[in-house]
Amino acid sequence: MVDAARKPNESREPLVRLSAMSVDFGRHAVLRDINLDIPRGQTLAVIGESGCGKTVLLKTIIGLLRPTRGQVYFDGRNLAALGERELTRQRTRFGFMFQQAALFDSMTIAQNVAFPLRQHTQKEPQEIQGIVLARLAEVGLPENVLRKKPAELSGGMRRRVGLARALALEPEIVLYDEPTTGLDPIMSDVINELILSTRRQHPVTSVVVTHDMRTAQKVADRVVMLYPLARLRPGEPQAIYDGPPQAIDSAADSRVSQFVRGEARERLMELRQQTNGGESWTNE
Amino acid sequence: MSSAPNILTPNTRPPLGGLLGRIVDWIADLGGLMIGWMSGLGNITLFTFGTFRWLTTRLPRKETILPNFYQIGVLSLPVVALTGTFIGMVLVVQSYMQFRMLNMETRLGAVINMSLVRELGPVLAATMLAGRVGSSMAAELGTMRITEQIDALTSMGANPIHYLVVPRFLACLLLIPALTIVADFMGIAGAFFYAVTLLGVDSHHYLENSQHFVGAFDLFAGVFKSCFFGAAIALIGCHRGFHCDPGAEGVGKAATSAFVHSFVLILFLDLILGIVLDGIYYALWPEAPKIL
C-alpha cells in the first residue's frame, strides 16, 4: 500500500505548494492568503510568535485540517480534492513529529514506533522489530526503552521516539512541530543534530515550525516568518538573523527584527496600544 | 480616556432596555440553545454513521479488539455481579412485609425475578457500564484528543473511528448481553438467598411461582434492550471524548457528560423499547392479560 502511494512526480515542481490558502476557525481567521512553495529536499523553518498559526499551517499541509479557501498541493495533487482513502495513502508519505511527541500512552515504545509499519506494510514481526531497533538507534535510544511506556521517559527521549516513529515509513517529507520547545539547550541541540542527520541519511524534505531562532538558524535552508494573520516573509536564515532582509516593508521589518532578537519592549507597547484602542491582542 | 470595559458581560451587542430587551435576549438564548442541540445531534449522527460504515467495511484487528473486550467485559463483571446481588436482596427487603401481610410471600420470586429480568438487570448493567466504561472512554479519548494522539493516528494514515471507536463499540454491543445475564442471575440468586435462607420463605413454592411467571420472552426482552444500551454507551462515550474541550476541565466535563447523556438515553430507550416489546408480545400472544 505504501509503495503504491509513492509514485513521485518527476517534474521539478515543489513538493508542497500552498496557493492563496486561508484557514478560519468559525469567525476567527487564523491563516490568510498564504502562498508558499516548498521545493523537494529543502529544509524550511517557519518561525513566528506563539498563537500565530504555525501548527495550523503544518496540520493543513498534511490534511488534518482543510483550508477554508485556497489549495494545498502535495506532489501536484490538491489534498482537499482527494477522497479519504487516497488522502490516507498520501499521508504515508509524510512523517509528523508532534510538539509533545503525541506517543500513544497505552503502547510501549516499540509498539509506538512499529505502529505505522504494522498499519501500512505486510512485513513480518521480526523485520518490523529490526526496523524499530534501527530507527531508535538512529535517534540515539538504547534497546532497553523498547518495553517502556511513554510516561516512563523524559521529555527529550519522548521527542526522539516521536522522531523515530515519524521516520518509520521512510517518509518523503517530515513535519516538525516545535521540536525543541521546553527542552534544555543541550537536548535542544541534540534534536537539531538529529534533524540534520535525518536529512543526511534520508532524502527528505523538511518543514520545521519553531520559535527557537537557534533551531531555525542551524537546520534550515530557508526561513519564513509567519505573522499574526499570516503574511510570510521569506529569507535566508543568516540574513534574517544578522539584519533586516531586503525588500520588506518597514512594519514587517521591525517585527522580524523584534522577533529574531527577542526584544519585547516595542511589542509590549504595541500590544498595550491595541488594548487601549479596544482591540484584543489575545485574538492573535 | 475611554471607560473601563465591562469584563463580566462579554456580549458586545448594545443592550435593549426593559421587557423588549429581556424578550429579545430570551429568544436569542433559546435560538443559541436550539442551534447547539441541532448541531450536536447532527454531529453524533454523522459519528454513528461513520462507526457503522467501518463496521460494515473492515473490522479492526484482533490485537485491537481483544484488550477492549477484556477491559469492558471481563473487568466489569465483578461490579455488575455485586450490584445485581444486592439489588435482588434489597427488592426482597422492600417487598417482603407487604406480601407477608397478604400471605403471598411465596410469590415474591415471581415479582422480583420478572422485575430483574425485564427491567432492573439490563438497566443496572447498562448504568454500571456507563459509569465504569462510558466515562472512562470519554476521559481516555478526550486525553488522546488534547495531547494530539488522535491527530497522530490520523497523520499516520489510521482512521481514528476505525481504530478507536469500532473496537469499543463492538465490545459494548457484544458483551453487555452477557453482563445483563450475569446481573439477572446474581439478582435472582441474591433474592432467593435472602428470601429463603434469611426470611424462611418456602423454597419449593418460591421457585415454582418464579418459573410460572418468568418466560423466555422476558429474558429475551431484557437482553435485546441491553444491546441498544451498550451501543448508546459506546457511541456517547467515544463521541464525548472525540469532541472534548481542551484542558483538564474539558476532560472532566467530557467524562461527566458521557455518563449523564448515556444514563438519560438508557432510560429513554428503556421506555421506547419497553413499549415496542410489549406490542410485539401482545401481537404474538393476543390472549395474554393486558395492563390497560
Short mmCIF file of C-alpha atoms in Angstrom, two decimals, chain A residues 269-281, chain B residues 1-3 5:
data_model
loop_
_atom_site.label_atom_id
_atom_site.label_comp_id
_atom_site.label_asym_id
_atom_site.label_seq_id
_atom_site.Cartn_x
_atom_site.Cartn_y
_atom_site.Cartn_z
CA MET A 269 3.91 48.84 23.73
CA GLU A 270 2.19 47.80 20.54
CA LEU A 271 0.01 45.32 22.42
CA ARG A 272 -0.90 47.93 25.02
CA GLN A 273 -1.82 50.42 22.31
CA GLN A 274 -4.07 47.81 20.69
CA THR A 275 -5.70 47.05 24.04
CA ASN A 276 -6.31 50.71 24.78
CA GLY A 277 -7.72 51.13 21.30
CA GLY A 278 -10.29 48.44 22.06
CA GLU A 279 -8.61 45.66 20.10
CA SER A 280 -7.95 42.44 21.90
CA TRP A 281 -4.39 41.25 21.25
CA MET B 1 -9.95 58.49 28.17
CA SER B 2 -12.16 55.55 27.40
CA SER B 3 -14.21 53.99 30.20
CA PRO B 5 -14.83 47.71 29.59
#
